[in-house]
Short mmCIF file of C-alpha atoms and ligand atoms in Angstrom, two decimals:
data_model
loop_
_atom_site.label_atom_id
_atom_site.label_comp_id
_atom_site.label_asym_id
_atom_site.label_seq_id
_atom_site.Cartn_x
_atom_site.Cartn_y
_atom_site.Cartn_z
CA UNK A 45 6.46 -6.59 -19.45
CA UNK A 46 9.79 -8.35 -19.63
CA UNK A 47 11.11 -11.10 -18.14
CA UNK A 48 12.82 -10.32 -15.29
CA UNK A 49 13.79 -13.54 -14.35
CA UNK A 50 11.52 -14.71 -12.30
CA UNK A 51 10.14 -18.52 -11.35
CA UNK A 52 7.09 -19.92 -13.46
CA UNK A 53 5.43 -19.87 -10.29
CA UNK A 54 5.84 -16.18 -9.94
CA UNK A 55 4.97 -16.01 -13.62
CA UNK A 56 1.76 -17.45 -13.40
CA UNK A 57 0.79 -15.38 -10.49
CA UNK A 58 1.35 -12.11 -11.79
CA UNK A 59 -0.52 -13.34 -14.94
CA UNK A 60 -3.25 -14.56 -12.71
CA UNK A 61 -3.65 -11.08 -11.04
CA UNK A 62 -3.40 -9.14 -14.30
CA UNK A 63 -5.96 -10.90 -15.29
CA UNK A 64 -8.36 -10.06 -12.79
CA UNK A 65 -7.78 -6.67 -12.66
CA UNK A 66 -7.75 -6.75 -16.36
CA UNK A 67 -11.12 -8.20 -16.89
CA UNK A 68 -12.44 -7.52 -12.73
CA UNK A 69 -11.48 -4.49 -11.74
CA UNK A 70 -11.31 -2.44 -14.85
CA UNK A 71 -14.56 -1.48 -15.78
CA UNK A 72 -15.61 -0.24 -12.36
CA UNK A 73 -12.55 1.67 -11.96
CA UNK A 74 -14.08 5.20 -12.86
CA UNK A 75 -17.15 4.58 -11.05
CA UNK A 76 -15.39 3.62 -7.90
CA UNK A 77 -13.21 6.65 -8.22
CA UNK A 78 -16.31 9.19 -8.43
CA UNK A 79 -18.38 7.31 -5.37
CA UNK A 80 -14.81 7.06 -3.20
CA UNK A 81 -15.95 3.33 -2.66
CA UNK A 82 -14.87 0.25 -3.47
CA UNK A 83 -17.25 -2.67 -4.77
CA UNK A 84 -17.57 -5.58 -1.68
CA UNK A 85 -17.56 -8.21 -4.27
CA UNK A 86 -14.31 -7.12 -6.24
CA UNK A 87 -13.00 -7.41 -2.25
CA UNK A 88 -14.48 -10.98 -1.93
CA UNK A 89 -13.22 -11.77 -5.28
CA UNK A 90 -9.78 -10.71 -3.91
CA UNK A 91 -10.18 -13.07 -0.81
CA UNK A 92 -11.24 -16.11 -3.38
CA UNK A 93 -8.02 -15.04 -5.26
CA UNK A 94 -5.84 -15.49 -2.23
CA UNK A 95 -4.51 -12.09 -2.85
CA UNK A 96 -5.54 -10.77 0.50
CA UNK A 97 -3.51 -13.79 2.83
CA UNK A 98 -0.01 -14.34 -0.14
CA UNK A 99 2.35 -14.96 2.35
CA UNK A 100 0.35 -16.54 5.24
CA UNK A 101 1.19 -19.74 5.74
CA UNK A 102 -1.11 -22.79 3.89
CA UNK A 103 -1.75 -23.82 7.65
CA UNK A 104 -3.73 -21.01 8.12
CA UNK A 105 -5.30 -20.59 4.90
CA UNK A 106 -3.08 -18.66 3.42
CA UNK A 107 -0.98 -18.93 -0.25
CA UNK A 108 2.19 -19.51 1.45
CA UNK A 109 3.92 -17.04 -0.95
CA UNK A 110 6.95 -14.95 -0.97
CA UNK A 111 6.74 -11.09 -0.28
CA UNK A 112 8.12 -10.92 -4.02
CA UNK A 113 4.79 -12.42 -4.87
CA UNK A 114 3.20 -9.46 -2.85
CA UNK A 115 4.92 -6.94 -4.35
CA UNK A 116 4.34 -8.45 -7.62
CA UNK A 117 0.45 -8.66 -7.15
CA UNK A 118 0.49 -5.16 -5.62
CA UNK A 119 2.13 -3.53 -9.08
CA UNK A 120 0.13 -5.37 -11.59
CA UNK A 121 -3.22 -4.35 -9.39
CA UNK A 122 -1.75 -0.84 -9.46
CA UNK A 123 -2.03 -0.78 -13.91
CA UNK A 124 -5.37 -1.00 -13.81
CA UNK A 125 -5.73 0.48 -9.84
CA UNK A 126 -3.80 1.67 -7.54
CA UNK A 127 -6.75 1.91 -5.04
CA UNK A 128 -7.36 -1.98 -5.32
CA UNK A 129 -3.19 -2.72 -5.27
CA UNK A 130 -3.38 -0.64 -1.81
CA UNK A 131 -6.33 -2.74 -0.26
CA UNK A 132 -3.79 -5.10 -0.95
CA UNK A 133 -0.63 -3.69 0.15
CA UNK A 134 -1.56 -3.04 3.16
CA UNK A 135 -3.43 -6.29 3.80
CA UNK A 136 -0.38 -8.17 3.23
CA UNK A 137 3.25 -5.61 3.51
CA UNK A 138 1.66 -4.48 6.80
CA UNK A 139 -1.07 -6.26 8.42
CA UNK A 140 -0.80 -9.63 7.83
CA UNK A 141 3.25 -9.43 8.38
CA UNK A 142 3.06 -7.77 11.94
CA UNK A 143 1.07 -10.90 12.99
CA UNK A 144 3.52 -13.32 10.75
CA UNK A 145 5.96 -11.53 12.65
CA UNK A 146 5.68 -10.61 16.05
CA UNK A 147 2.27 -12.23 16.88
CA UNK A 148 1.85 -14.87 19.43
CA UNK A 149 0.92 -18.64 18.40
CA UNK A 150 -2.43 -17.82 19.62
CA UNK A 151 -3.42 -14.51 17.87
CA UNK A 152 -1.85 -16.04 14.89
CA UNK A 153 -4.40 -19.19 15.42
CA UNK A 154 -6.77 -16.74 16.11
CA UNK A 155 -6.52 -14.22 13.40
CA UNK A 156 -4.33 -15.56 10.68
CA UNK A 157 -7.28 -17.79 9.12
CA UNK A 158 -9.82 -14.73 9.07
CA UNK A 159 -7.25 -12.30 7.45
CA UNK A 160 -6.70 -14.99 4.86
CA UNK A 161 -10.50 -15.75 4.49
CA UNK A 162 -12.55 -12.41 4.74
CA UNK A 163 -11.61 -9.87 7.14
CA UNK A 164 -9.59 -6.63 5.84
CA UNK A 165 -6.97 -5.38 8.64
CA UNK A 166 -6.00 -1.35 9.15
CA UNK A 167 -2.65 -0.03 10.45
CA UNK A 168 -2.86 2.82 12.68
CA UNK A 169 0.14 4.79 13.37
CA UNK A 170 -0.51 8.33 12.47
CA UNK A 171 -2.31 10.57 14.54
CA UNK A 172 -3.50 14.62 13.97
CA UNK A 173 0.14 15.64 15.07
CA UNK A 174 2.47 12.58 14.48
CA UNK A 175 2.46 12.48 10.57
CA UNK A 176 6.37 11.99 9.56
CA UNK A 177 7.40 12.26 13.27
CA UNK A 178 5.07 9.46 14.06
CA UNK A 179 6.25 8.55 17.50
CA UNK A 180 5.22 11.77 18.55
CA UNK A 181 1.40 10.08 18.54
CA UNK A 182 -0.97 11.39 21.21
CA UNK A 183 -2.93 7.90 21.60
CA UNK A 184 -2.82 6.51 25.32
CA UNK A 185 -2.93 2.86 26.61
CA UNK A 186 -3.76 2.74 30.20
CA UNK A 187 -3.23 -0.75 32.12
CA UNK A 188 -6.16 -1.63 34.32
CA UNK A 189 -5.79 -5.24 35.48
CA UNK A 190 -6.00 -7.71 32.41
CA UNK A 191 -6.77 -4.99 30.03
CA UNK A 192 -5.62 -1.69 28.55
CA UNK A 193 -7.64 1.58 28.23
CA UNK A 194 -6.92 3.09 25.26
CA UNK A 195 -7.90 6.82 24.55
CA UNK A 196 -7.13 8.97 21.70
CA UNK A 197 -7.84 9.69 18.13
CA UNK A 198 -6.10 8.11 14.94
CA UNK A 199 -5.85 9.84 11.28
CA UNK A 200 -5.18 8.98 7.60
CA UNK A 201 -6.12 5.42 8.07
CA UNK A 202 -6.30 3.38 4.89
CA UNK A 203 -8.70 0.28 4.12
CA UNK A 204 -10.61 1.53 7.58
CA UNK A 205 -14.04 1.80 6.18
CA UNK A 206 -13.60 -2.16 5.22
CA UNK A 207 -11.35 -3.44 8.30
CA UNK A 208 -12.94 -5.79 11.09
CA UNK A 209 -9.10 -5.79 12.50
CA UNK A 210 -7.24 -2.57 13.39
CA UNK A 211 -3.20 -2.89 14.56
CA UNK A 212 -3.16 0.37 16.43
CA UNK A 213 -0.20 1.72 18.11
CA UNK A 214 -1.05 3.90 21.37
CA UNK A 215 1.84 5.14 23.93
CA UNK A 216 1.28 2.65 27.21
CA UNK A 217 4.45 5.04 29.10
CA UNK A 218 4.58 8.39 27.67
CA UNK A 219 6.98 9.40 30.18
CA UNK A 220 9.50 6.56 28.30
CA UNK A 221 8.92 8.25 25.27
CA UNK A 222 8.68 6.06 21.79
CA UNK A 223 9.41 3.14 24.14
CA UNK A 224 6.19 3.27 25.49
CA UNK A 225 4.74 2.49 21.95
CA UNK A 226 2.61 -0.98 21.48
CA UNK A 227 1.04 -2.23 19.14
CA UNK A 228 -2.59 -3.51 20.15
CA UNK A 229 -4.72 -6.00 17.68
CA UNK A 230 -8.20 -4.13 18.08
CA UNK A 231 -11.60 -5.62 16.64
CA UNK A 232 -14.00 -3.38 14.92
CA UNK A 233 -16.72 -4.42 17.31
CA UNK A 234 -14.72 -3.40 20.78
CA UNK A 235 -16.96 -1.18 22.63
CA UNK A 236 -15.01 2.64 22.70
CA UNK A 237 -13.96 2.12 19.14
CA UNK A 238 -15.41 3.84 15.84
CA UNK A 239 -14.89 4.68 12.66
CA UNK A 240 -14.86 8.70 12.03
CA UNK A 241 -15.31 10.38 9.31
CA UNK A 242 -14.07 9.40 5.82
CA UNK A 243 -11.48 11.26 3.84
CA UNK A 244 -12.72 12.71 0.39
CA UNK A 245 -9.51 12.81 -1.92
CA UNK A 246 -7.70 13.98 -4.94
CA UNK A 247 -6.45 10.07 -5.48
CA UNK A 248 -6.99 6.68 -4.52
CA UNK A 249 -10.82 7.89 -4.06
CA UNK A 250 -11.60 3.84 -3.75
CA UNK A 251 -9.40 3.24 -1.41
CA UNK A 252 -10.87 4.51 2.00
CA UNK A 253 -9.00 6.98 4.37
CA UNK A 254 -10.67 7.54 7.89
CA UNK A 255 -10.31 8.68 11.23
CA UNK A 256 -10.76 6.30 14.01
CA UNK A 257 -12.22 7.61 17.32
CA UNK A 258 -11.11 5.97 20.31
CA UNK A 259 -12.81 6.87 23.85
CA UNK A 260 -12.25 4.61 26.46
CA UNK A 261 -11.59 1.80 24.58
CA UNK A 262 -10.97 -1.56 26.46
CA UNK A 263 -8.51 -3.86 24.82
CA UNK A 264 -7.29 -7.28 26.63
CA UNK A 265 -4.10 -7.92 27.27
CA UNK A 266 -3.71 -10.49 25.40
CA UNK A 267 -3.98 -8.88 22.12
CA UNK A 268 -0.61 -6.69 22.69
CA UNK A 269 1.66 -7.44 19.89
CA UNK A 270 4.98 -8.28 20.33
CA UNK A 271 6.05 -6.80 23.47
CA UNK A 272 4.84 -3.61 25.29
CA UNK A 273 6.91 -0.70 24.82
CA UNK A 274 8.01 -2.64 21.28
CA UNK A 275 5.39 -0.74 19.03
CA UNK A 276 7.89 1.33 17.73
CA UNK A 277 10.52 -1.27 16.67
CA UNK A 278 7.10 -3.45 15.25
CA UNK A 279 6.29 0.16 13.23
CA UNK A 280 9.62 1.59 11.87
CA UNK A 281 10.44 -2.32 10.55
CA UNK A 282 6.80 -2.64 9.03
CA UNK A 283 6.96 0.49 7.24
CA UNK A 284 10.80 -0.03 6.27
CA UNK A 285 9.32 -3.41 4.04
CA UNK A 286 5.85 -1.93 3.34
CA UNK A 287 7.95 0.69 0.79
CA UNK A 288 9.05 -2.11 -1.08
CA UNK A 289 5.53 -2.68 -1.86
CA UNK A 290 4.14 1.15 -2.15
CA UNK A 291 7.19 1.30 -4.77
CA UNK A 292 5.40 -1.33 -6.49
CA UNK A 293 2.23 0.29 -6.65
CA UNK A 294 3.95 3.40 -8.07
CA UNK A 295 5.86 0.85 -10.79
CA UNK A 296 2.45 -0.70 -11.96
CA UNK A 297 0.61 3.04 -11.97
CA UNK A 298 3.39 4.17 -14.03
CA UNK A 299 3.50 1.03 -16.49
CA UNK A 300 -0.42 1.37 -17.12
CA UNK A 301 0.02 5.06 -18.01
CA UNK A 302 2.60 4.15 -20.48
CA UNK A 303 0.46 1.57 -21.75
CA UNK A 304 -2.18 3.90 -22.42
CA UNK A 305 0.38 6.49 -24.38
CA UNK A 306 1.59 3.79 -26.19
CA UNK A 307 -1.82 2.34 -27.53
CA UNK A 308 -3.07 5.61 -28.09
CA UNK A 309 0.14 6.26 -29.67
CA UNK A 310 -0.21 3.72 -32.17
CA UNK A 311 -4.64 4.79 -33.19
CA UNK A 312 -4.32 8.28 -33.02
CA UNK A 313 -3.63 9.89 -36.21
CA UNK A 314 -2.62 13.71 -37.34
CA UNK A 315 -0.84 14.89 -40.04
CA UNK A 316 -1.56 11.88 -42.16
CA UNK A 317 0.09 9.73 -40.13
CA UNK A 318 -0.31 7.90 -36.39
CA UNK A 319 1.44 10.42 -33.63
CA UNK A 320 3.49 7.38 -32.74
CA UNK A 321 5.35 7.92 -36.70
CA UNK A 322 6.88 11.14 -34.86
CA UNK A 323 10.25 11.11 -33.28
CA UNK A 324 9.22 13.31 -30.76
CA UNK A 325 6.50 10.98 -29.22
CA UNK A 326 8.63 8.34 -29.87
CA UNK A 327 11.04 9.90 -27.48
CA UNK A 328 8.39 10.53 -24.80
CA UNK A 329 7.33 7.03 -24.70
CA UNK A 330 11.04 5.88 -24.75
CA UNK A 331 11.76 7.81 -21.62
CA UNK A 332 9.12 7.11 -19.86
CA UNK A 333 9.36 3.27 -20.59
CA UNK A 334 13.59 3.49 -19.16
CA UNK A 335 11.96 5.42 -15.75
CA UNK A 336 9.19 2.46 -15.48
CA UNK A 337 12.15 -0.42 -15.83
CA UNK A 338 14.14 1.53 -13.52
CA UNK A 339 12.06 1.78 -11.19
CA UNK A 340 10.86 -1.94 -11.06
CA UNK A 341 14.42 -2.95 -11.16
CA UNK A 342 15.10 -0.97 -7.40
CA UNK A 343 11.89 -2.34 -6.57
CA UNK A 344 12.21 -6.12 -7.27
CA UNK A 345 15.63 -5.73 -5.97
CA UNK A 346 14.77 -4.61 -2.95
CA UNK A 347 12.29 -7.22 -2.27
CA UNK A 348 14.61 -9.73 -3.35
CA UNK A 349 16.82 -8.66 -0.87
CA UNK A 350 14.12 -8.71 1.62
CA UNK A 351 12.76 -12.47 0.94
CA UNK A 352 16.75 -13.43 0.93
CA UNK A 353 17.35 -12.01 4.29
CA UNK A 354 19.70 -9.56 3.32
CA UNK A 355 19.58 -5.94 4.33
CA UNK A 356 17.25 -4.04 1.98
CA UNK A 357 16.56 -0.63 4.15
CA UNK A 358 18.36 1.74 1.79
CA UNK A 359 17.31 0.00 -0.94
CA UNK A 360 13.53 -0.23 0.04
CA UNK A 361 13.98 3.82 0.29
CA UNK A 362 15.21 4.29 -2.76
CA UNK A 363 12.67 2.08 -4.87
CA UNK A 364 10.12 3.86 -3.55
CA UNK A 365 11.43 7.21 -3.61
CA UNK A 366 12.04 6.84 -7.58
CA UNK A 367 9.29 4.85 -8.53
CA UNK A 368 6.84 7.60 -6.71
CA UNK A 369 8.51 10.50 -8.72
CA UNK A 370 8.50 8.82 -12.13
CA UNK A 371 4.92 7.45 -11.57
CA UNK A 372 4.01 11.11 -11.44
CA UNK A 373 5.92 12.25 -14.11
CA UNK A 374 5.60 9.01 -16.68
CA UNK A 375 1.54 9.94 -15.42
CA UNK A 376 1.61 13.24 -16.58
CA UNK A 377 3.40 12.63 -20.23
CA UNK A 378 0.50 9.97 -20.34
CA UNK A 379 -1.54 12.64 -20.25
CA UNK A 380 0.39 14.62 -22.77
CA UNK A 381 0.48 11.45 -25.44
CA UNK A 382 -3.13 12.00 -25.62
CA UNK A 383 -3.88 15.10 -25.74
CA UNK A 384 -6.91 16.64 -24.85
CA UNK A 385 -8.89 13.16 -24.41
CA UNK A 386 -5.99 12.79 -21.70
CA UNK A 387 -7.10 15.44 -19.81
CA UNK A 388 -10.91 13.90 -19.26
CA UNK A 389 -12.25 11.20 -17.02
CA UNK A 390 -13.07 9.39 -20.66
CA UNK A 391 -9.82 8.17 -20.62
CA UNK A 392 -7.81 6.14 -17.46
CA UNK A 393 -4.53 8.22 -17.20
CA UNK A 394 -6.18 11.63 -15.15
CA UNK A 395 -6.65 9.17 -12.77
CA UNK A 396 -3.50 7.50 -12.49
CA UNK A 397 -1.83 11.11 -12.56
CA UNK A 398 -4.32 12.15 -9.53
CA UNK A 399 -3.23 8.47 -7.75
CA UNK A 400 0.25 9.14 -8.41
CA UNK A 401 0.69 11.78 -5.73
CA UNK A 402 0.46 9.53 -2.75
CA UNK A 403 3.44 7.80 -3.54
CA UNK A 404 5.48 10.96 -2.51
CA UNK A 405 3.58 11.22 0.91
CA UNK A 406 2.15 8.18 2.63
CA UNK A 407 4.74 5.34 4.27
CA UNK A 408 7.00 8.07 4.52
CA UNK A 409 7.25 11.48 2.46
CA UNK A 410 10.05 11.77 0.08
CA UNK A 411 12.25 14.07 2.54
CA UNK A 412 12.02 10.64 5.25
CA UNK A 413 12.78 8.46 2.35
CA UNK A 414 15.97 10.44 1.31
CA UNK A 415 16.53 10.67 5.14
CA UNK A 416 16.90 7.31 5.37
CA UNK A 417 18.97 6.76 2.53
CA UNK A 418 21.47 9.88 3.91
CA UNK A 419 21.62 7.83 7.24
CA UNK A 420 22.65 5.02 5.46
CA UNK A 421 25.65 6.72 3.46
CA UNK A 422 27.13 8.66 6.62
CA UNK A 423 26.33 6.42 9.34
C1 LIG B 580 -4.28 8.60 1.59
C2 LIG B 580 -3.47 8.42 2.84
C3 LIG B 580 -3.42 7.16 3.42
C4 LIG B 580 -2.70 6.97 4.60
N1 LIG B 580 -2.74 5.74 5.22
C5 LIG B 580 -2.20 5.61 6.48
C6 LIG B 580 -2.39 4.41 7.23
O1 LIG B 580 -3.01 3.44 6.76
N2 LIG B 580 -1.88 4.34 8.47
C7 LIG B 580 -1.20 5.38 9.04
O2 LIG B 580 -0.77 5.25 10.18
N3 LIG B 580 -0.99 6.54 8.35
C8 LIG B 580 -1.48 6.67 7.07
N4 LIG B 580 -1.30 7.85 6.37
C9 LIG B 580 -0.54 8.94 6.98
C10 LIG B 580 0.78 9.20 6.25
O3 LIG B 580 1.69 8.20 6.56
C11 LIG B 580 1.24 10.61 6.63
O4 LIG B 580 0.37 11.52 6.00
C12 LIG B 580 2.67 10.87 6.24
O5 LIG B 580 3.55 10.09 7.01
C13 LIG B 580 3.05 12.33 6.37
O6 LIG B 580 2.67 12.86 7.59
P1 LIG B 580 1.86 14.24 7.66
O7 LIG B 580 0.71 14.12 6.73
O8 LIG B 580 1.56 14.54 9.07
O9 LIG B 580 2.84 15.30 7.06
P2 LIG B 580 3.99 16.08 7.88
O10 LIG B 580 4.80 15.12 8.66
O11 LIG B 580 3.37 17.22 8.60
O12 LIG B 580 4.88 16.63 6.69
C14 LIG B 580 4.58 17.81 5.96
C15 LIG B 580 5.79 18.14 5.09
O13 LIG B 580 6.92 18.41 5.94
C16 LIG B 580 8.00 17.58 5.56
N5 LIG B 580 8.79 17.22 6.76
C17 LIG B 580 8.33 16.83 7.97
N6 LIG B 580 9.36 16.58 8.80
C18 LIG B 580 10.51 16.78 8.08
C19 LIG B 580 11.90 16.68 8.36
N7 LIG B 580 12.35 16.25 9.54
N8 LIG B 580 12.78 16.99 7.37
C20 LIG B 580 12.36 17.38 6.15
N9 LIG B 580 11.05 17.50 5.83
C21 LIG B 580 10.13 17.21 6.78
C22 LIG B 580 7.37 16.36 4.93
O14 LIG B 580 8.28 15.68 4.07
C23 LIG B 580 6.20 16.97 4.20
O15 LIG B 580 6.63 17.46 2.94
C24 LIG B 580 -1.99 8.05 5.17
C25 LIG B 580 -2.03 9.30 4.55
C26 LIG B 580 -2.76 9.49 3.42
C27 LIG B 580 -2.82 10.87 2.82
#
């Protein structure tokens, strides 16, 4: 990978999590894949790696990184898996940075140190018939007293099969429409609250996808986020940064399929000669390695403009509305490179090709992305 001017720190840290997924994560990939689980102790390994708390603060356990250092962790976890790198996305992009956020000094006493240590977090937006209009979500929040009542049933939600925290947005004043939205902090354990059933998928088969089930669920008070009626404002800026990060993932799948061509490129012989002597996979490769740098390039950029403070919605849109469509397409010409060995579960990149599709639908579809990015050119 080049350079990219970036700090030694950041250096070492990408290095660090190549590594790991390198020598980790890789030779349980295809396993994982075909039993849709993924291994506890590549998760605790993940926790002992810090990759699971990057930019909590040292205070509270946490690396004390920079959301560039998420983003960065996310795409190299994505070469080898893009199930793992999402574990990890949302763990940090989402979870983690609601509570850095917009929680209180006590739930971030309270819950910063376990999300650094050893307990996966969940965000629950979407329900059965809020998908890309998300604040149409069915899920109730009742007040009684010094607790909510919260009623309703979430889908799609990623990491849920491993998560001991759930932030779960329910309407608290439906007749106020998305500004009854809040966010609530729920722990696996609270009576009213279970798991449903889990997706089975044509990608990211590791990474779990559930339903939650929500009947008369009592929440306290105390663990609204931010402020009621906020949820929305806490959701549409979570997801806005979370791209950054899903453009990542779609970077590092795309980078590890290219990898693949190009070794294979360099072994496989025909003709007398290895395929990578002919122009025409020569051109493949070139092409596909100019979409992968382009791609990273809107992605770093926008998270760059994201750690300076800067505004980075557009941006964030963009990165990951390109690097999702060349992930599937650099994915695909992977497959091509090699041949027919391409097209079997002998060899990494039919995975990667079936993991590439998510990028075009979950933290927004492509039509919200380019949505977004219309908004910002007409006002
Ligand atoms: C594997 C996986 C993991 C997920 N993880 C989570 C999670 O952790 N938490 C969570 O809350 N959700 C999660 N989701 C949900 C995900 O965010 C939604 O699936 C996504 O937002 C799309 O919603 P939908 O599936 O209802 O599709 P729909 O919104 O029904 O869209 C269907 C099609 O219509 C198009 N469309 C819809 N409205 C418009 C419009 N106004 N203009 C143009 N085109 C439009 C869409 O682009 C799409 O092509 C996950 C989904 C998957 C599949």
């Amino acid at each position: 990978m080049s350079h990219h001017d970036f700090s030694e720190d950041d250096l070492a840290f990408r290095q660090t999590v190549l590594r790991f997924a390198r020598e980790r994560i890789a030779p349980h990939v295809r396993s994982m894949d075909k039993a849709a689980v993924f291994r506890p102790e590549l998760l605790k390994e993940m926790f002992e790696l810090g990759l699971m708390g990057i930019e909590i603060p040292e205070e509270f356990g946490g690396q004390g990184g920079s959301f560039l250092q998420s983003v960065l962790a996310v795409e190299a976890l994505a070469t080898v898996d893009p199930s793992a790198a999402v574990i990890v996305d949302v763990q940090n992009t989402i979870a983690n940075n609601i509570l850095l956020r917009w929680g209180n000094e006590d739930q971030k006493r309270r819950y910063l140190p376990k999300l650094a240590a050893d307990t996966v977090a969940s965000f629950a937006l979407s329900d059965a018939g809020a998908g890309s209009d998300a604040f149409a979500l069915a899920t109730r929040a009742v007040r009684e007293g010094d607790r909510f009542r919260i009623t309703g049933r979430k889908l799609w939600i990623t990491n849920a099969v491993e998560a001991g925290i759930f932030f779960l947005f329910a309407n608290a004043a439906p007749d106020q429409g998305h500004r009854g939205i809040t966010c609530f902090l729920i722990e696996r354990d609270t009576p009213g609250f279970k798991v449903g059933k889990h997706e089975d998928k044509l990608g990211i088969r590791a990474s779990s996808t559930c339903e939650l089930i929500l009947d008369d669920c009592l929440v306290p008070v105390e663990n609204v986020v931010g402020e009621i009626g906020k949820g929305y404002k806490i959701a549409i800026e979570t997801l806005n940064e979370g791209r950054i990060a899903i453009g990542g993932q779609m970077t590092g799948l795309a980078q590890g399929a290219l990898d693949h061509a190009v070794a294979y490129a360099k072994e496989r012989r025909q003709f007398g000669k290895t395929i990578g002597e002919f122009q025409g996979v020569q051109f493949a490769l070139a092409e596909m390695a100019t979409d992968v740098e382009a791609a990273r390039l809107l992605v770093y950029n926008a998270a760059r403009l994201r750690d300076a403070g800067h505004p980075f919605v557009k941006e964030a849109a963009m990165a990951k509305l390109f690097a999702s469509q060349i992930a599937e397409t650099v994915a695909s010409r992977a497959i091509e490179v090699l041949g027919g060995v391409g097209f079997t579960k002998d060899y990494p990149v039919e995975k990667l090709y079936r993991d590439a599709k998510i990028g075009r639908i979950y933290e927004g579809t492509s039509n919200m992305q380019k949505l977004v990015i219309a908004k910002n050119l007409l006002g």
